[in-house]
Amino acid sequence: MELYPTIEKSDLKSIKTFQESKLKELLVYLKSNSPFYQKLFNDNKIDINEIKTLEDLARIPTTSKNDIQANNQDFFCVPQTEIVDYSTTSGTLGDPVTFGLSDNDLERLAYNEAISFACAGIQKGDVVQMITTIDKRFMAGLAYFLGLRKMGASVVRMGPGIPELQWDSIFRYKPKYLITVPSFLLKMIDYAEKHGIDYKNSSIYGAICIGEGLKNQDFTDNILSQKIKERWDIQLFSTYASTEMSTAFTECEFQVGGHHHPELIITEILDENENPVEEGESGELTITTLGVEAVPLLRFKTGDLVKAHYEPCKCGRNTMRLGPVLGRKQQMIKYKGTTLYPPAMNDIMNDFRNVSCYQIVIKSNEIGLDEIIIKISTEDEIENFVDEVRDHFRAKLRVSPKIEVLDFEVLSKNVFNPNSRKPINFIDLRN
């Protein structure tokens, strides 16, 4: 298997021509097999033979998660007898959205993860410890395992949590890389320092980090990344993916954005009016999957606001790179005249080493305005600490949210929910 696809180092014209060929194949497949897209083509009088370039995609309406949730079964392009794995992701209307994967989809998923891990520097023979769940219908853990297996790496399937067991496994099997939510690394460091574990001389070289941002928009380390590296000198690689995409954008050794795999996905960055943004501007990531058999998607709006970077990377790849997620479109908060997104508030909370855990809750007040409540657990003297947090918010974001201090035992049950693969640090209760 080619771990470093030649198409990624091809010139931009060749990449575009390649993708346009794959797009034509996808449109024929959707017209033949997808009840949802058959209806969309008919209702909008779309002749797929007229869609010849990436620019022609603009003639086709976008798809949202609401569409998938309301018409879940109509997105399936293969019979149930060909589904070998079911995964679910959160839905915008309450119930989860189901995705099925065929045998070929699992092969594609493994290929995606293998080339993504190779991009970050993992090689055949490396030992990798997975601090992520592989059950509960989450696609990610299964994808990591399949990708590592396909590229010839060894996998230690530890699952999330329990720092003591993680360290026992690290010193027993000597993994070179971890796959984890980055904030958990701080818990591992705390445990190691408390129990005299010589973690700085362990076998760990780096961590593939999921679920939480590590970089500012200029690719400098954000607060969370800084806090980890100040205490543990390891490499941290950002990755961005979702169940809907079955594709990852992972950093290379130069760590200036997640690399696009043109053989697996077509990307658009769209503004509020669904027009392509100017280069250097942020917009909503909209994707078209390539090579997906069971539930392919065409112009699916992810809800994530991102900025694309097009200059060639020092690693030799000419593919587009995605910068850190600015926020989710639906999670935009308008608070006392200031526009906010959760990542900015996460950065502020990560400034405080003495916060055991926290949760940001957004709800509508009695007059329909957004209200922010920061729930925190701390061992510090409460009154002074609350003032300190509030002042820090004023200084950084020019807002002063309501702050509630809760016992760790109470708050941690909501933040570290066993049914979630990452901490639930943000809850949106707005209608």
Tab-separated table of N, CA, C and O in Angstrom, residues 331-375:
chain	number	residue	atom	x	y	z
A	331	GLN	N	-22.886	26.977	16.920
A	331	GLN	CA	-22.498	27.301	18.285
A	331	GLN	C	-22.058	28.748	18.450
A	331	GLN	O	-21.541	29.122	19.499
A	332	MET	N	-22.268	29.561	17.433
A	332	MET	CA	-21.938	30.978	17.566
A	332	MET	C	-22.791	31.587	18.679
A	332	MET	O	-23.989	31.345	18.764
A	333	ILE	N	-22.137	32.353	19.534
A	333	ILE	CA	-22.809	32.959	20.683
A	333	ILE	C	-22.759	34.470	20.532
A	333	ILE	O	-21.701	35.038	20.244
A	334	LYS	N	-23.885	35.093	20.712
A	334	LYS	CA	-23.943	36.563	20.705
A	334	LYS	C	-24.206	36.995	22.142
A	334	LYS	O	-25.311	36.825	22.662
A	335	TYR	N	-23.173	37.514	22.805
A	335	TYR	CA	-23.285	37.825	24.228
A	335	TYR	C	-22.937	39.282	24.464
A	335	TYR	O	-21.785	39.686	24.303
A	336	LYS	N	-23.960	40.048	24.796
A	336	LYS	CA	-23.794	41.481	25.088
A	336	LYS	C	-23.035	42.197	23.968
A	336	LYS	O	-22.089	42.955	24.209
A	337	GLY	N	-23.432	41.881	22.732
A	337	GLY	CA	-22.863	42.551	21.577
A	337	GLY	C	-21.576	41.961	21.055
A	337	GLY	O	-21.051	42.406	20.040
A	338	THR	N	-21.056	40.922	21.738
A	338	THR	CA	-19.797	40.301	21.326
A	338	THR	C	-20.073	38.915	20.749
A	338	THR	O	-20.813	38.134	21.330
A	339	THR	N	-19.478	38.615	19.597
A	339	THR	CA	-19.611	37.295	18.988
A	339	THR	C	-18.517	36.380	19.515
A	339	THR	O	-17.334	36.708	19.456
A	340	LEU	N	-18.918	35.225	20.042
A	340	LEU	CA	-17.978	34.285	20.644
A	340	LEU	C	-18.185	32.885	20.083
A	340	LEU	O	-19.289	32.542	19.644
A	341	TYR	N	-17.119	32.079	20.127
A	341	TYR	CA	-17.212	30.654	19.823
A	341	TYR	C	-16.579	29.880	20.974
A	341	TYR	O	-15.657	30.372	21.638
A	342	PRO	N	-17.036	28.654	21.241
A	342	PRO	CA	-16.515	27.874	22.367
A	342	PRO	C	-14.999	27.745	22.432
A	342	PRO	O	-14.438	27.803	23.533
A	343	PRO	N	-14.265	27.545	21.301
A	343	PRO	CA	-12.811	27.388	21.431
A	343	PRO	C	-12.117	28.551	22.146
A	343	PRO	O	-11.140	28.342	22.870
A	344	ALA	N	-12.624	29.773	21.954
A	344	ALA	CA	-12.011	30.925	22.617
A	344	ALA	C	-12.193	30.827	24.128
A	344	ALA	O	-11.287	31.181	24.899
A	345	MET	N	-13.348	30.340	24.571
A	345	MET	CA	-13.589	30.181	26.010
A	345	MET	C	-12.813	29.002	26.571
A	345	MET	O	-12.347	29.030	27.719
A	346	ASN	N	-12.650	27.945	25.766
A	346	ASN	CA	-11.824	26.814	26.200
A	346	ASN	C	-10.393	27.265	26.476
A	346	ASN	O	-9.769	26.857	27.464
A	347	ASP	N	-9.862	28.121	25.598
A	347	ASP	CA	-8.498	28.626	25.784
A	347	ASP	C	-8.356	29.360	27.109
A	347	ASP	O	-7.343	29.231	27.808
A	348	ILE	N	-9.372	30.138	27.464
A	348	ILE	CA	-9.319	30.885	28.724
A	348	ILE	C	-9.344	29.930	29.912
A	348	ILE	O	-8.564	30.074	30.862
A	349	MET	N	-10.223	28.927	29.875
A	349	MET	CA	-10.296	27.985	30.991
A	349	MET	C	-9.002	27.171	31.101
A	349	MET	O	-8.590	26.803	32.206
A	350	ASN	N	-8.369	26.903	29.978
A	350	ASN	CA	-7.112	26.150	30.024
A	350	ASN	C	-5.954	26.958	30.582
A	350	ASN	O	-4.881	26.418	30.856
A	351	ASP	N	-6.159	28.270	30.756
A	351	ASP	CA	-5.156	29.117	31.409
A	351	ASP	C	-5.004	28.767	32.892
A	351	ASP	O	-3.985	29.067	33.505
A	352	PHE	N	-6.043	28.140	33.467
A	352	PHE	CA	-6.065	27.901	34.912
A	352	PHE	C	-5.679	26.453	35.208
A	352	PHE	O	-6.446	25.526	34.939
A	353	ARG	N	-4.516	26.287	35.790
A	353	ARG	CA	-4.047	24.938	36.129
A	353	ARG	C	-4.841	24.349	37.292
A	353	ARG	O	-4.956	23.134	37.432
A	354	ASN	N	-5.417	25.209	38.122
A	354	ASN	CA	-6.120	24.734	39.315
A	354	ASN	C	-7.599	24.457	39.069
A	354	ASN	O	-8.373	24.312	40.007
A	355	VAL	N	-8.025	24.365	37.808
A	355	VAL	CA	-9.389	23.947	37.492
A	355	VAL	C	-9.374	22.437	37.267
A	355	VAL	O	-8.729	21.949	36.345
A	356	SER	N	-10.085	21.714	38.127
A	356	SER	CA	-10.115	20.250	38.002
A	356	SER	C	-10.883	19.835	36.758
A	356	SER	O	-10.497	18.913	36.053
A	357	CYS	N	-12.008	20.483	36.506
A	357	CYS	CA	-12.767	20.290	35.270
A	357	CYS	C	-13.742	21.457	35.133
A	357	CYS	O	-14.004	22.186	36.103
A	358	TYR	N	-14.258	21.639	33.927
A	358	TYR	CA	-15.179	22.751	33.690
A	358	TYR	C	-16.154	22.389	32.580
A	358	TYR	O	-15.927	21.464	31.791
A	359	GLN	N	-17.241	23.138	32.541
A	359	GLN	CA	-18.231	22.969	31.473
A	359	GLN	C	-18.860	24.325	31.169
A	359	GLN	O	-19.265	25.045	32.080
A	360	ILE	N	-18.896	24.662	29.884
A	360	ILE	CA	-19.505	25.913	29.429
A	360	ILE	C	-20.925	25.606	28.981
A	360	ILE	O	-21.126	24.764	28.091
A	361	VAL	N	-21.896	26.271	29.571
A	361	VAL	CA	-23.302	26.040	29.230
A	361	VAL	C	-23.878	27.316	28.626
A	361	VAL	O	-23.742	28.397	29.195
A	362	ILE	N	-24.484	27.183	27.451
A	362	ILE	CA	-25.138	28.312	26.790
A	362	ILE	C	-26.637	28.063	26.788
A	362	ILE	O	-27.101	26.978	26.428
A	363	LYS	N	-27.412	29.043	27.218
A	363	LYS	CA	-28.872	28.906	27.157
A	363	LYS	C	-29.488	30.262	26.844
A	363	LYS	O	-28.818	31.307	26.907
A	364	SER	N	-30.747	30.255	26.481
A	364	SER	CA	-31.466	31.497	26.216
A	364	SER	C	-32.148	31.969	27.497
A	364	SER	O	-32.753	31.173	28.216
A	365	ASN	N	-32.022	33.267	27.791
A	365	ASN	CA	-32.701	33.786	28.981
A	365	ASN	C	-34.159	34.117	28.669
A	365	ASN	O	-34.648	33.860	27.562
A	366	GLU	N	-34.827	34.709	29.639
A	366	GLU	CA	-36.277	34.938	29.493
A	366	GLU	C	-36.631	35.914	28.379
A	366	GLU	O	-37.774	35.947	27.912
A	367	ILE	N	-35.670	36.679	27.906
A	367	ILE	CA	-35.980	37.612	26.808
A	367	ILE	C	-35.298	37.179	25.499
A	367	ILE	O	-35.158	37.944	24.562
A	368	GLY	N	-34.865	35.912	25.469
A	368	GLY	CA	-34.360	35.345	24.231
A	368	GLY	C	-32.914	35.632	23.904
A	368	GLY	O	-32.456	35.325	22.796
A	369	LEU	N	-32.157	36.204	24.845
A	369	LEU	CA	-30.743	36.494	24.599
A	369	LEU	C	-29.871	35.348	25.098
A	369	LEU	O	-30.246	34.614	26.023
A	370	ASP	N	-28.688	35.204	24.492
A	370	ASP	CA	-27.761	34.150	24.906
A	370	ASP	C	-27.182	34.453	26.283
A	370	ASP	O	-26.790	35.588	26.578
A	371	GLU	N	-27.131	33.422	27.102
A	371	GLU	CA	-26.552	33.544	28.439
A	371	GLU	C	-25.477	32.483	28.601
A	371	GLU	O	-25.666	31.327	28.216
A	372	ILE	N	-24.323	32.874	29.162
A	372	ILE	CA	-23.198	31.956	29.353
A	372	ILE	C	-23.047	31.634	30.838
A	372	ILE	O	-22.985	32.531	31.674
A	373	ILE	N	-22.964	30.349	31.144
A	373	ILE	CA	-22.702	29.895	32.515
A	373	ILE	C	-21.451	29.014	32.469
A	373	ILE	O	-21.401	28.036	31.726
A	374	ILE	N	-20.442	29.381	33.249
A	374	ILE	CA	-19.218	28.584	33.338
A	374	ILE	C	-19.272	27.783	34.635
A	374	ILE	O	-19.233	28.352	35.728
A	375	LYS	N	-19.375	26.469	34.516
A	375	LYS	CA	-19.384	25.595	35.698
A	375	LYS	C	-17.962	25.066	35.894
A	375	LYS	O	-17.362	24.510	34.968
